[in-house]
mmCIF file of C-alpha atoms in Angstrom:
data_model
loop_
_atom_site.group_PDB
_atom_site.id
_atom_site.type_symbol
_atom_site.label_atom_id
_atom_site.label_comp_id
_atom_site.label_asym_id
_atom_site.label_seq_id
_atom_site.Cartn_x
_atom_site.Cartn_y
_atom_site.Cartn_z
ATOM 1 C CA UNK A 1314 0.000 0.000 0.000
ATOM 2 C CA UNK A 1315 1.266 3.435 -0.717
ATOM 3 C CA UNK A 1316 1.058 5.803 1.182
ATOM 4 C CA UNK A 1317 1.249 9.130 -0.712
ATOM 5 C CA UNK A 1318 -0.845 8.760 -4.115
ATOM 6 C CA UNK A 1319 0.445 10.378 -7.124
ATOM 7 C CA UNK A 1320 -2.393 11.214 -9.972
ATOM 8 C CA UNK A 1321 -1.943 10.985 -12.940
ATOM 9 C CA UNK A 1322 1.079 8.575 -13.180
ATOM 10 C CA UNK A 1323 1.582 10.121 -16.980
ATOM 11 C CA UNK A 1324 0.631 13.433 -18.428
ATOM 12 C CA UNK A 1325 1.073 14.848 -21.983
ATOM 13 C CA UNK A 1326 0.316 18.142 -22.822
ATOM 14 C CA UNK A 1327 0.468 21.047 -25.115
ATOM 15 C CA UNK A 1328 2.837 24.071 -24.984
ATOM 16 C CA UNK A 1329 0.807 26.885 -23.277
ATOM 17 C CA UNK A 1330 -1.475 24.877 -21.393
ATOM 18 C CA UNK A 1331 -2.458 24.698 -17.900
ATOM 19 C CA UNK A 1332 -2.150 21.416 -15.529
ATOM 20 C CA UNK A 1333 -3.406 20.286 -11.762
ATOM 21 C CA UNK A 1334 -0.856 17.397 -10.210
ATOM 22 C CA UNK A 1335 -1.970 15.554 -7.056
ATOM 23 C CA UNK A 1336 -0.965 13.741 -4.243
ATOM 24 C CA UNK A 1337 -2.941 12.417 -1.772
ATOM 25 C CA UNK A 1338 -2.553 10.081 1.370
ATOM 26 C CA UNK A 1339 -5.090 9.417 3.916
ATOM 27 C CA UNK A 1340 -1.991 10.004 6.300
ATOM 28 C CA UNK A 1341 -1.695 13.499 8.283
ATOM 29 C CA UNK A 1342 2.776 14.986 7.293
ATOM 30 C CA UNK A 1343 4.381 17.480 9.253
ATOM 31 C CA UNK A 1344 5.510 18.921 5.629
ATOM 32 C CA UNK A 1345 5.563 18.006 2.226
ATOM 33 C CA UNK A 1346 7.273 18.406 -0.115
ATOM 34 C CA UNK A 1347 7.537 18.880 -3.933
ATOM 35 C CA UNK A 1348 11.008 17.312 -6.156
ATOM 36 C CA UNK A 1349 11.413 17.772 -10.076
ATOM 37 C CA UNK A 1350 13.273 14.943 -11.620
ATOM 38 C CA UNK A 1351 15.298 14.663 -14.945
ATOM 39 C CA UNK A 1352 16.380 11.752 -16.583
ATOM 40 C CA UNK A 1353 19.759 10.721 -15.252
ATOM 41 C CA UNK A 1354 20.169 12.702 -12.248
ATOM 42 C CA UNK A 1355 18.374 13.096 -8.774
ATOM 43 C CA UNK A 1356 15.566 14.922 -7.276
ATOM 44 C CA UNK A 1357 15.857 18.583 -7.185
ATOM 45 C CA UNK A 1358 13.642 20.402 -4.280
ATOM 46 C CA UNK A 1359 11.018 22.803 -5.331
ATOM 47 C CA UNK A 1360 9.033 23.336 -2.801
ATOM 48 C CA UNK A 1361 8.301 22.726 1.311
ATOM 49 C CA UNK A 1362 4.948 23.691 2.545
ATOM 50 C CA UNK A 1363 4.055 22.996 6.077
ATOM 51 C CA UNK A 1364 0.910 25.011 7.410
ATOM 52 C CA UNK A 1365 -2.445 23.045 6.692
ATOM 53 C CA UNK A 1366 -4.036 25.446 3.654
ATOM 54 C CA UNK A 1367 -0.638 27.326 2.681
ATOM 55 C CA UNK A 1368 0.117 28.247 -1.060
ATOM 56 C CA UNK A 1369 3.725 28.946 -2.344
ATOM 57 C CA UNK A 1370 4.115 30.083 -5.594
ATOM 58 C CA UNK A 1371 7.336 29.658 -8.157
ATOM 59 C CA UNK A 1372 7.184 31.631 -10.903
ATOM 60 C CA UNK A 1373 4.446 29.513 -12.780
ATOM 61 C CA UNK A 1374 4.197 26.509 -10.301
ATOM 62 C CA UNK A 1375 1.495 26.744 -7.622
ATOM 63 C CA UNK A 1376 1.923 24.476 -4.534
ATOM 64 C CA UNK A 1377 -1.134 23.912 -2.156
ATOM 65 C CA UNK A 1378 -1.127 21.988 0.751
ATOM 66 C CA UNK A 1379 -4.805 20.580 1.871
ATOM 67 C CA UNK A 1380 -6.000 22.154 5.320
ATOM 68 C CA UNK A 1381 -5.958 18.863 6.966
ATOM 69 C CA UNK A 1382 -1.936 18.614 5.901
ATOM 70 C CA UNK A 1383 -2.727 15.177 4.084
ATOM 71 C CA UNK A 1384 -2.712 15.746 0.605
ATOM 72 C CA UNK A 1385 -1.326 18.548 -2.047
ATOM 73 C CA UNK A 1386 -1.187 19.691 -5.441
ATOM 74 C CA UNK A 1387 1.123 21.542 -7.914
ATOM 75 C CA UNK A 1388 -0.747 23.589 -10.633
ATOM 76 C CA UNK A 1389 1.104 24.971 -13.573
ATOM 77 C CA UNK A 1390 0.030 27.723 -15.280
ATOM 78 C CA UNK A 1391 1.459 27.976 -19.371
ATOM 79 C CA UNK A 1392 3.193 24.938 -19.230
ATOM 80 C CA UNK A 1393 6.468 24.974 -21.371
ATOM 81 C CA UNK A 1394 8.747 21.946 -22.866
ATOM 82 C CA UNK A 1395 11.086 22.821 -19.982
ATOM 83 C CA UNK A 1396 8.820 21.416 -17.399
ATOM 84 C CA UNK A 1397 8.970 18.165 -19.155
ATOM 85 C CA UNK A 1398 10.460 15.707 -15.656
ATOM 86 C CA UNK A 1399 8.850 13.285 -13.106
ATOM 87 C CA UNK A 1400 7.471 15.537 -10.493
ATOM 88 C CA UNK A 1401 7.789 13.575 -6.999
ATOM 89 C CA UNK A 1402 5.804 14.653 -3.699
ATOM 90 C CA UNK A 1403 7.286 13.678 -0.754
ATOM 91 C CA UNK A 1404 5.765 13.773 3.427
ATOM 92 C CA UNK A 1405 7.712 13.458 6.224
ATOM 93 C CA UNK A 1406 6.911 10.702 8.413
ATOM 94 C CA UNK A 1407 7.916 10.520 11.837
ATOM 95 C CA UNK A 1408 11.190 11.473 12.856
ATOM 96 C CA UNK A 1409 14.409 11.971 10.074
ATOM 97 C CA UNK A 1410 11.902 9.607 7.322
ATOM 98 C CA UNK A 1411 10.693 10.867 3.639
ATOM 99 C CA UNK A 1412 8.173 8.876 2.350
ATOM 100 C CA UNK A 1413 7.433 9.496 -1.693
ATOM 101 C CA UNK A 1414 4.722 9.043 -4.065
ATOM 102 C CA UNK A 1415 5.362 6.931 -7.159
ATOM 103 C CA UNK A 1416 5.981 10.314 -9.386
ATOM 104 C CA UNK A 1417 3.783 12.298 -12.064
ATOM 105 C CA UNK A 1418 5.530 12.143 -15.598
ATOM 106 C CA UNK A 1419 5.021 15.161 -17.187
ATOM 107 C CA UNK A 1420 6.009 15.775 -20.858
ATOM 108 C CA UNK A 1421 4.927 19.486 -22.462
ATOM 109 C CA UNK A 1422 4.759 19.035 -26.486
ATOM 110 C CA UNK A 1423 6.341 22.048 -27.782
ATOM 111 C CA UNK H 901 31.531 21.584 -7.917
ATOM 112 C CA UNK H 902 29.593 18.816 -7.918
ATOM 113 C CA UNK H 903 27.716 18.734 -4.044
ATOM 114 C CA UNK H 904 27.196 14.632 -3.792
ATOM 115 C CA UNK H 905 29.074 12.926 -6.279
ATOM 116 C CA UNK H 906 28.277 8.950 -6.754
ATOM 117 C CA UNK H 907 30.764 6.555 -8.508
ATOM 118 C CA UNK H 908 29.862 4.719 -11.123
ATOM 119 C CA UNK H 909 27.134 6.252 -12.822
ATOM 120 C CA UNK H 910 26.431 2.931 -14.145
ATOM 121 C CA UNK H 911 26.777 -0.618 -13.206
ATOM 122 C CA UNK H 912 26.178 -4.072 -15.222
ATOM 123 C CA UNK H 913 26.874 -7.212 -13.429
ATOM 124 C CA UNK H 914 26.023 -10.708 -12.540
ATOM 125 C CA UNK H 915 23.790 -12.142 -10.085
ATOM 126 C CA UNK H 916 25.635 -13.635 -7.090
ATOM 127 C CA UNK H 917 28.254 -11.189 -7.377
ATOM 128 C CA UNK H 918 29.062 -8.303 -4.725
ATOM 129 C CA UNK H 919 29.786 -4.766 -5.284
ATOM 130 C CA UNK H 920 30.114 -1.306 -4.156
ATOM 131 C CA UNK H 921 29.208 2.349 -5.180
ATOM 132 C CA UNK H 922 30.210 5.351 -3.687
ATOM 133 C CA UNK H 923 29.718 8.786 -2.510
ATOM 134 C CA UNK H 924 30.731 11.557 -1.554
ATOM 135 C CA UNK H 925 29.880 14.978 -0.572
ATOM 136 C CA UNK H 926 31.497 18.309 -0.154
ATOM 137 C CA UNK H 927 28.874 20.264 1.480
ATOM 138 C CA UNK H 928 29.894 19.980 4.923
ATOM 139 C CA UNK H 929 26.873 18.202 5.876
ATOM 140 C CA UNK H 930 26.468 15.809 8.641
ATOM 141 C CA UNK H 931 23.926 13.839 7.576
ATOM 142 C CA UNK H 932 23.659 10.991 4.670
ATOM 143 C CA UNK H 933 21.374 9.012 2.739
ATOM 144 C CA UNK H 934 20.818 5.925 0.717
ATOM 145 C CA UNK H 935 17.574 6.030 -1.321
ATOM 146 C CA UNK H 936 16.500 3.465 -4.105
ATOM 147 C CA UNK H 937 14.612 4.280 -6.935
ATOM 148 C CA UNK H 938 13.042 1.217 -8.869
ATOM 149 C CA UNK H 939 11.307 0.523 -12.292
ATOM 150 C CA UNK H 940 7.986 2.551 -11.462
ATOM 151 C CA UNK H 941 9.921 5.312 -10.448
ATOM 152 C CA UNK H 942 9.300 4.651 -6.865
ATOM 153 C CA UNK H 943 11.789 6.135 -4.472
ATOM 154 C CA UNK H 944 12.411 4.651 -1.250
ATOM 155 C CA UNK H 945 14.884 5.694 2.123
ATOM 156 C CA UNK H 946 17.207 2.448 2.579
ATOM 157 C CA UNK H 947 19.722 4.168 5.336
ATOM 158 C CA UNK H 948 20.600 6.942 6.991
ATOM 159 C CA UNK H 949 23.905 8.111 8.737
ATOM 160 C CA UNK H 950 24.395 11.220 11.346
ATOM 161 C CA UNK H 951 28.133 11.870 11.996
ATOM 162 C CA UNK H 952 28.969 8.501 10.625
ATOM 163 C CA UNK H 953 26.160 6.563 12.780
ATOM 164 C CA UNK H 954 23.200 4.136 11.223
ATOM 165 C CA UNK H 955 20.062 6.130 12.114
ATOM 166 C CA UNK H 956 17.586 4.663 9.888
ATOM 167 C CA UNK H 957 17.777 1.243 8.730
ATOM 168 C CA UNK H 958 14.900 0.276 6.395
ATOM 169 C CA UNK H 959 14.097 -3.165 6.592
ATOM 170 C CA UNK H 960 16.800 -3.434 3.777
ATOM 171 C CA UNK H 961 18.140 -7.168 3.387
ATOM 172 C CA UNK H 962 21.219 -7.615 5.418
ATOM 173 C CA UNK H 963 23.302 -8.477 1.748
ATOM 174 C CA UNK H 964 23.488 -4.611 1.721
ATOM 175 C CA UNK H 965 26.190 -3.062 4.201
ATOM 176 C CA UNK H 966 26.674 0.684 4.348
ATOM 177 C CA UNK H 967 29.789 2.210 5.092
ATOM 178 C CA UNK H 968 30.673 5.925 6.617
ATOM 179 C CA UNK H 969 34.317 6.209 6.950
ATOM 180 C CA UNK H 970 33.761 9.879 7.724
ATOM 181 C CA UNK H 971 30.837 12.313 7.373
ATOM 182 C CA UNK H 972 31.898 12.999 4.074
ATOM 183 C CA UNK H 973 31.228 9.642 2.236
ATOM 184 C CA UNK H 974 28.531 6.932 2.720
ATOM 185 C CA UNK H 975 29.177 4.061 1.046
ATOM 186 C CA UNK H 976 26.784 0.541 -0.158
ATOM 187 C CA UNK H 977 28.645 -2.796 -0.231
ATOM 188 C CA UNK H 978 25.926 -5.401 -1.804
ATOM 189 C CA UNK H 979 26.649 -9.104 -1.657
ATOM 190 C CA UNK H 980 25.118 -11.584 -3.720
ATOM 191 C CA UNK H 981 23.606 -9.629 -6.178
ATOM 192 C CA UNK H 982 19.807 -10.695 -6.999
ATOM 193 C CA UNK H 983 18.179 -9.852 -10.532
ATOM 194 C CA UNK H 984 16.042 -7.640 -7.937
ATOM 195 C CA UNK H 985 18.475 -5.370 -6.769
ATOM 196 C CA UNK H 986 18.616 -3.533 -10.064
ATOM 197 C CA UNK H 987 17.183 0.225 -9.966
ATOM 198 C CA UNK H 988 19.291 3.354 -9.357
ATOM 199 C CA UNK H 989 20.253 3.819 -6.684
ATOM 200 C CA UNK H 990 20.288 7.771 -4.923
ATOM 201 C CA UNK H 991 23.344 9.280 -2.496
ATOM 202 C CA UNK H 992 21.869 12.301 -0.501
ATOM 203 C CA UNK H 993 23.119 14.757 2.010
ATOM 204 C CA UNK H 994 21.463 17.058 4.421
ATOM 205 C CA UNK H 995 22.716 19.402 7.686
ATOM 206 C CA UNK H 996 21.147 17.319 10.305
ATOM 207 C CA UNK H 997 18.521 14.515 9.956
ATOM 208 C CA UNK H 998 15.335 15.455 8.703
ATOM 209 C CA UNK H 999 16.440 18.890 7.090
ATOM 210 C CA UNK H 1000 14.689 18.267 4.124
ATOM 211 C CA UNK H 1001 15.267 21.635 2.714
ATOM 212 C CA UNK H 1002 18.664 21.195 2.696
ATOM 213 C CA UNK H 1003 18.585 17.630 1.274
ATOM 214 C CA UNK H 1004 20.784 17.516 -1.553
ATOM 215 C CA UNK H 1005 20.416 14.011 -4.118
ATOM 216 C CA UNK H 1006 23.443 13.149 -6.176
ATOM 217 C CA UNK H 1007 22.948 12.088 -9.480
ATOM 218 C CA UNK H 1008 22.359 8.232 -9.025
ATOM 219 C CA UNK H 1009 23.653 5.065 -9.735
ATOM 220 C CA UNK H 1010 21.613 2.697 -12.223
ATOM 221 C CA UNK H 1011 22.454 -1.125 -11.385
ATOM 222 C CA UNK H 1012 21.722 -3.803 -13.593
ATOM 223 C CA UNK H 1013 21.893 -7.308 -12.629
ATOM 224 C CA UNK H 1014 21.825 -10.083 -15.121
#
């Protein structure tokens, strides 16, 4: 059993468009967090949100983290081929312990 | 400057045999990690080190043996490869335990047993 949920696995989109990722657990995190993947290297951090309800924003990413602190979402607005990676949510459980969802592939079709 | 640095970047071998991969980091940090990554993309915490001591052990079969001969480098000894061992493998390095915002991943090791 997983216990963060990823949806969708695989996404393929247009240039210019706009997209909703999720991740969802029935488990309450301290934080979460949001990695961007390329092929061939590791996770790079994007995001850490830790208040139930918070919103960062990154340029065009949008990170929400659900008032009850056990699910999120990343929402890009304009998508461009750049963005193309395996987006990975992560929730820290317990003490010193990521747990990660199986990943969102994202490709943007120039 | 690369922060964690992994060696090889790749690694082809047999079933039953044992090997090692390595890493390194120059960030000062205290704190390292072993994470696998399989097929599906699914990444997973196999150990953790603080100042060269196990903190987290994952339920990881005792075949694999980390070693932290200073806070710098963590390395992963595997005996008797299995065909199930293969995925890359992820080095990471953070301040203190649990300071994910200051985790840093290296760029990973892709095994592949035959």
């Amino acid at each position: 059993t997983q216990l963060l949920e990823q949806s969708p696995q695989f996404l393929s989109i247009q240039e210019g468009e706009n997209l909703t990722v999720y991740c969802n657990s029935s488990s309450v995190f301290s934080s979460l967090q949001w990695y961007r993947q390329e092929p061939g290297e590791g996770p790079v951090l994007l995001v850490t949100v830790v208040t139930g309800g918070e919103v960062k924003k990154l340029k065009r990413l949008t990170f929400q983290f659900g008032d009850a602190r056990k699910d999120s979402s990343l929402h890009i607005t304009a998508a461009q081929p750049g963005d193309t990676g395996l987006y990975l949510c992560a929730g820290e459980q317990g003490a010193q312990k990521l747990v990660f969802g199986q990943g969102t592939r994202l490709t943007i079709n120039p | 400057d690369t922060a964690v640095s992994q060696t090889p970047k790749y690694l082809v071998t047999q079933m039953g045999n044992d090997k090692s991969i390595k890493c390194e980091q120059n960030l000062g940090h205290d704190t390292m990690y072993w994470y696998k990554q399989d097929s599906k993309k699914f990444l997973k915490i196999m150990f953790s080190y603080n100042n060269k001591e196990l903190i987290i052990n994952e339920t990881v079969p005792n075949r694999f043996s980390p070693k932290s001969p200073d806070k710098a480098h963590l390395n992963l000894h595997i005996n008797s490869l299995e065909l199930g061992d293969s995925a890359v493998y992820f080095c990471a390095s953070s301040q203190v335990p649990g300071n994910w915002d200051e985790q840093y991943f290296g760029p990973g090791t892709r095994l592949t047993v035959t």
